[in-house]
Short mmCIF file of N, CA and C in Angstrom, two decimals:
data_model
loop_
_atom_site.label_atom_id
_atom_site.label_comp_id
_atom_site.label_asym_id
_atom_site.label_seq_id
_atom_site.Cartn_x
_atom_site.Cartn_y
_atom_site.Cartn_z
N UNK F 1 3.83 5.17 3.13
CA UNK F 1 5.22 5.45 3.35
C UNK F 1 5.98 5.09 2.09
N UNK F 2 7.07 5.95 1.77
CA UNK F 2 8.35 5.59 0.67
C UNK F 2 9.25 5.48 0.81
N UNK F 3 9.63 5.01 0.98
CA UNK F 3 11.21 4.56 1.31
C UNK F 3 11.94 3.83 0.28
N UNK F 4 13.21 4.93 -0.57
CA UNK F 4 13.77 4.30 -1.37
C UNK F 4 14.73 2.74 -1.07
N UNK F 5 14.67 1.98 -1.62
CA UNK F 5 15.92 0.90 -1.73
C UNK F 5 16.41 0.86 -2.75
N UNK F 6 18.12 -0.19 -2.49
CA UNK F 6 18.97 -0.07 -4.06
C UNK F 6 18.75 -1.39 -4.31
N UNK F 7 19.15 -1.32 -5.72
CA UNK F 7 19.17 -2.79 -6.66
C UNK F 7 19.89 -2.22 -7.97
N UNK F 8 21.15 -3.09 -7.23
CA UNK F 8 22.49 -3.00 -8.69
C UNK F 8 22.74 -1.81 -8.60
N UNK F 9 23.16 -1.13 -7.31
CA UNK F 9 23.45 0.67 -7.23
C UNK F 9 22.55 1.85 -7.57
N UNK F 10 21.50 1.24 -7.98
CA UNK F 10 19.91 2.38 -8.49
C UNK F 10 18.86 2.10 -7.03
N UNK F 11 18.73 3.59 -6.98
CA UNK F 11 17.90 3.73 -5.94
C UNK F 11 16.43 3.26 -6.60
N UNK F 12 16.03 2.82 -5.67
CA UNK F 12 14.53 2.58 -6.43
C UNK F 12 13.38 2.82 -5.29
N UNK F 13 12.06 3.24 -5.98
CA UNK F 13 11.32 3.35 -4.60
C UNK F 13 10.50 2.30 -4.38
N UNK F 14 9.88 1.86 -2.84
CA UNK F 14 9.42 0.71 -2.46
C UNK F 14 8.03 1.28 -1.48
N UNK F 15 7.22 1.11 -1.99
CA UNK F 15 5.80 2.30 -1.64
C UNK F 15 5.12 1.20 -0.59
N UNK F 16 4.97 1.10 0.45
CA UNK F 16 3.69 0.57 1.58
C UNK F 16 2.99 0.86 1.70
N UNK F 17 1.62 0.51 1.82
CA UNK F 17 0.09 0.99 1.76
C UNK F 17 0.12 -0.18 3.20
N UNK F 18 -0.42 0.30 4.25
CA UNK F 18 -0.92 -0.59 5.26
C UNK F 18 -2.37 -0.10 5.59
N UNK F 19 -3.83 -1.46 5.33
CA UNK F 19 -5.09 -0.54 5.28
C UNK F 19 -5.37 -2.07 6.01
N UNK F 20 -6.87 -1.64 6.69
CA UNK F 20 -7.21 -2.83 7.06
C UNK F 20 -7.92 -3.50 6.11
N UNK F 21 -8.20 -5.14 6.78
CA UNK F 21 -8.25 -5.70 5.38
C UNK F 21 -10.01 -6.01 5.14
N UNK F 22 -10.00 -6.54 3.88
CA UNK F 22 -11.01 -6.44 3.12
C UNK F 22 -11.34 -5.81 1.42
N UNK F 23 -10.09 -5.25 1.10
CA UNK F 23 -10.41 -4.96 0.19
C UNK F 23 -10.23 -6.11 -1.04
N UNK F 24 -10.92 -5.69 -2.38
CA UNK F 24 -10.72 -6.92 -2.73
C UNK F 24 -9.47 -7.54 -3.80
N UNK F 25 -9.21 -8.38 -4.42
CA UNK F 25 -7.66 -8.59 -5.20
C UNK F 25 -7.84 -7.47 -6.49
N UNK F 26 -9.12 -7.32 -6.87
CA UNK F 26 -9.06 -6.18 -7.60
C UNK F 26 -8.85 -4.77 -7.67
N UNK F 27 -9.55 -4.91 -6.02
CA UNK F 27 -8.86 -3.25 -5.65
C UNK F 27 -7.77 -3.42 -5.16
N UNK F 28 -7.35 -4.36 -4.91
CA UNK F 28 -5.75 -3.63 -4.36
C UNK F 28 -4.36 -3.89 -5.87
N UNK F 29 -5.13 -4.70 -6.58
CA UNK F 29 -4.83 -4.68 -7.96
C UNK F 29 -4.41 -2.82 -8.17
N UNK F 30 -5.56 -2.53 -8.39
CA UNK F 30 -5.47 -0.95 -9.14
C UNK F 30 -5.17 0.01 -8.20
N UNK F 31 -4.89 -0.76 -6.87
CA UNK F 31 -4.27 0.42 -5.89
C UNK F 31 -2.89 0.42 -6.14
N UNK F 32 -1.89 -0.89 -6.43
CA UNK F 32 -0.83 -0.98 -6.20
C UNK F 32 -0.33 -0.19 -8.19
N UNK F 33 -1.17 -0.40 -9.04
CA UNK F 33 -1.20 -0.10 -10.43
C UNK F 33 -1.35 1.71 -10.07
N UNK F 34 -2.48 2.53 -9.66
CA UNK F 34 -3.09 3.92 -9.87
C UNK F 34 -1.08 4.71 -8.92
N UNK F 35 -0.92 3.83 -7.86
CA UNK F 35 0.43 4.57 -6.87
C UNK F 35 1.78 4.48 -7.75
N UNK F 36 1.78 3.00 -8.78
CA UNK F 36 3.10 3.02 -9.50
C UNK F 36 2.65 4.40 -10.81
N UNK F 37 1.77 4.43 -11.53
CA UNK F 37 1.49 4.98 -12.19
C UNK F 37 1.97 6.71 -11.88
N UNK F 38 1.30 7.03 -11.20
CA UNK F 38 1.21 8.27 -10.55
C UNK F 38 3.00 8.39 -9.93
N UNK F 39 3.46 7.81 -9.49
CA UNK F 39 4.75 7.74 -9.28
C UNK F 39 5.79 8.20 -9.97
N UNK F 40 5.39 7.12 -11.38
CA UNK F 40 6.15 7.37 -12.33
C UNK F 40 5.57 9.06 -13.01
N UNK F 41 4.55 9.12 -13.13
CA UNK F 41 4.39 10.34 -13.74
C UNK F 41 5.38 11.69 -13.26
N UNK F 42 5.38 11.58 -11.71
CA UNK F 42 6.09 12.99 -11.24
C UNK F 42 7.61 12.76 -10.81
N UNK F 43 7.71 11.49 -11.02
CA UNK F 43 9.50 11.40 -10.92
C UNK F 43 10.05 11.00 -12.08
N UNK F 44 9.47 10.15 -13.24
CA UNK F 44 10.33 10.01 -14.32
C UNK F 44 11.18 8.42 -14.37
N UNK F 45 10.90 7.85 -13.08
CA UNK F 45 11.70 6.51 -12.86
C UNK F 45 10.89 5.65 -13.97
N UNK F 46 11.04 4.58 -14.34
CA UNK F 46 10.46 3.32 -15.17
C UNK F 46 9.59 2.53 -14.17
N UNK F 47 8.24 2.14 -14.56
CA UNK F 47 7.48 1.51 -13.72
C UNK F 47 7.86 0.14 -13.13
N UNK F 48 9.04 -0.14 -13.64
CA UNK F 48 9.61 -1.80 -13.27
C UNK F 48 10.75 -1.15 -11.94
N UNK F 49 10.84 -0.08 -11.77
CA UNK F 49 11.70 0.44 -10.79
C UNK F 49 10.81 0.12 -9.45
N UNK F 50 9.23 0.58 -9.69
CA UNK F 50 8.72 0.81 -8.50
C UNK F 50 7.88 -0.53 -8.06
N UNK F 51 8.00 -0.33 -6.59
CA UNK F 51 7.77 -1.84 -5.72
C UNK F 51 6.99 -0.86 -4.94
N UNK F 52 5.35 -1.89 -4.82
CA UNK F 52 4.40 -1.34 -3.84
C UNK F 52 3.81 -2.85 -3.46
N UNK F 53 4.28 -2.85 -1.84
CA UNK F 53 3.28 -3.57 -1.25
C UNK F 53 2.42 -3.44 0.01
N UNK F 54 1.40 -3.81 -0.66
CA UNK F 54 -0.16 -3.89 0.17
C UNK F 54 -0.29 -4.78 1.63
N UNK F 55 -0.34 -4.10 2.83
CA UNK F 55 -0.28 -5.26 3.97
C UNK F 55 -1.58 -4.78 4.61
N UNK F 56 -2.57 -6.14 4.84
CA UNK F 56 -3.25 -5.66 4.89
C UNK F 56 -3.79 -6.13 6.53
N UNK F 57 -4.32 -5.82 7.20
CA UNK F 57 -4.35 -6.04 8.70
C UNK F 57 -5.74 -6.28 9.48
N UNK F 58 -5.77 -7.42 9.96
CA UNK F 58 -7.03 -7.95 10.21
C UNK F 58 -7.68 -6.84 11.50
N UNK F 59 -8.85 -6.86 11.36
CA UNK F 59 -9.95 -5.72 12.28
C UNK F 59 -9.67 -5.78 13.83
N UNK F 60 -9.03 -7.03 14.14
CA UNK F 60 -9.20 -7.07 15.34
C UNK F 60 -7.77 -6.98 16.08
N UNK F 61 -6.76 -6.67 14.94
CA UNK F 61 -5.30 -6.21 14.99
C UNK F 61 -5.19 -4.80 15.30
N UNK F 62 -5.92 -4.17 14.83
CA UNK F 62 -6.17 -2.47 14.28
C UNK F 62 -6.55 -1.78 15.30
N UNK F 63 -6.18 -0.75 16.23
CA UNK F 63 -7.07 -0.16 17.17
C UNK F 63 -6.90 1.24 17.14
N UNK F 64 -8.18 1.97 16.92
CA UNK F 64 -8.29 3.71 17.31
C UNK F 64 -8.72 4.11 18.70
N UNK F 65 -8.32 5.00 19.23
CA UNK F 65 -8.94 4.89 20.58
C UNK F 65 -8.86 4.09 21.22
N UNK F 66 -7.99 3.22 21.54
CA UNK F 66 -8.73 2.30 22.63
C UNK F 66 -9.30 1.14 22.15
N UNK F 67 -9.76 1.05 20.83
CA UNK F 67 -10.85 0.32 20.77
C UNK F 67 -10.34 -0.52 18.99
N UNK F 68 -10.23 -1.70 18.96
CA UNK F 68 -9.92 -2.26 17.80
C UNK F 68 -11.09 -1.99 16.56
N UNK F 69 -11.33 -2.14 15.65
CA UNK F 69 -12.21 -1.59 14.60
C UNK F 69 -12.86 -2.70 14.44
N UNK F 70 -13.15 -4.22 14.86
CA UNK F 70 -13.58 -5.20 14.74
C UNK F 70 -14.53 -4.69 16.16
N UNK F 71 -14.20 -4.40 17.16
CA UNK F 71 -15.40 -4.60 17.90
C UNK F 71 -15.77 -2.86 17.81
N UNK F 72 -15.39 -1.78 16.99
CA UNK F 72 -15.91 -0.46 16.62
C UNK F 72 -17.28 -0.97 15.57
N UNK F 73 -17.09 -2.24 14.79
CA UNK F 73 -17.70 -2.83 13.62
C UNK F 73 -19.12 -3.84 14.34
N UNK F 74 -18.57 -4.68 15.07
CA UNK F 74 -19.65 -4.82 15.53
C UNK F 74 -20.77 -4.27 17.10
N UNK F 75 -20.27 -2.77 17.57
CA UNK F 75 -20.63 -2.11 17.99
C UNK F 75 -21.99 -1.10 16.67
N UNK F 76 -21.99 -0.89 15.77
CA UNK F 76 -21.96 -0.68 14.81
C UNK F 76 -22.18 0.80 14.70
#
């Protein structure tokens, strides 16, 4: 999701990634780096404009079907 916010009257964008968790500080390193990047490329804003944060949600929070992905996981 994107959803712009202001700071000092400039819209700025504020990017959410919600994944379940596990990934590691490095990947979500170059996840929150590859989305500002790419951002900036097709809008032109300055990369200090853009705010991305990573929430990440434990397995047994998470449910498809019916069924949380912690016990989809150890169903296997």
């Amino acid at each position: 999701m994107i959803a712009p916010h202001r700071t000092r009257g400039a819209v700025m964008p504020f990017i959410t990634v919600k994944q379940l968790a596990g990934r590691t500080v490095e990947q979500r390193a170059e996840i929150a780096r590859e989305l500002t990047e790419t951002y900036v490329r097709i809008t032109g804003v300055s990369p200090a404009a853009v705010t991305v944060v990573i929430e990440e949600v434990a397995l047994e929070n998470w449910a498809a079907g019916g069924e949380t992905y912690a016990a989809k996981r150890a169903a296997g």
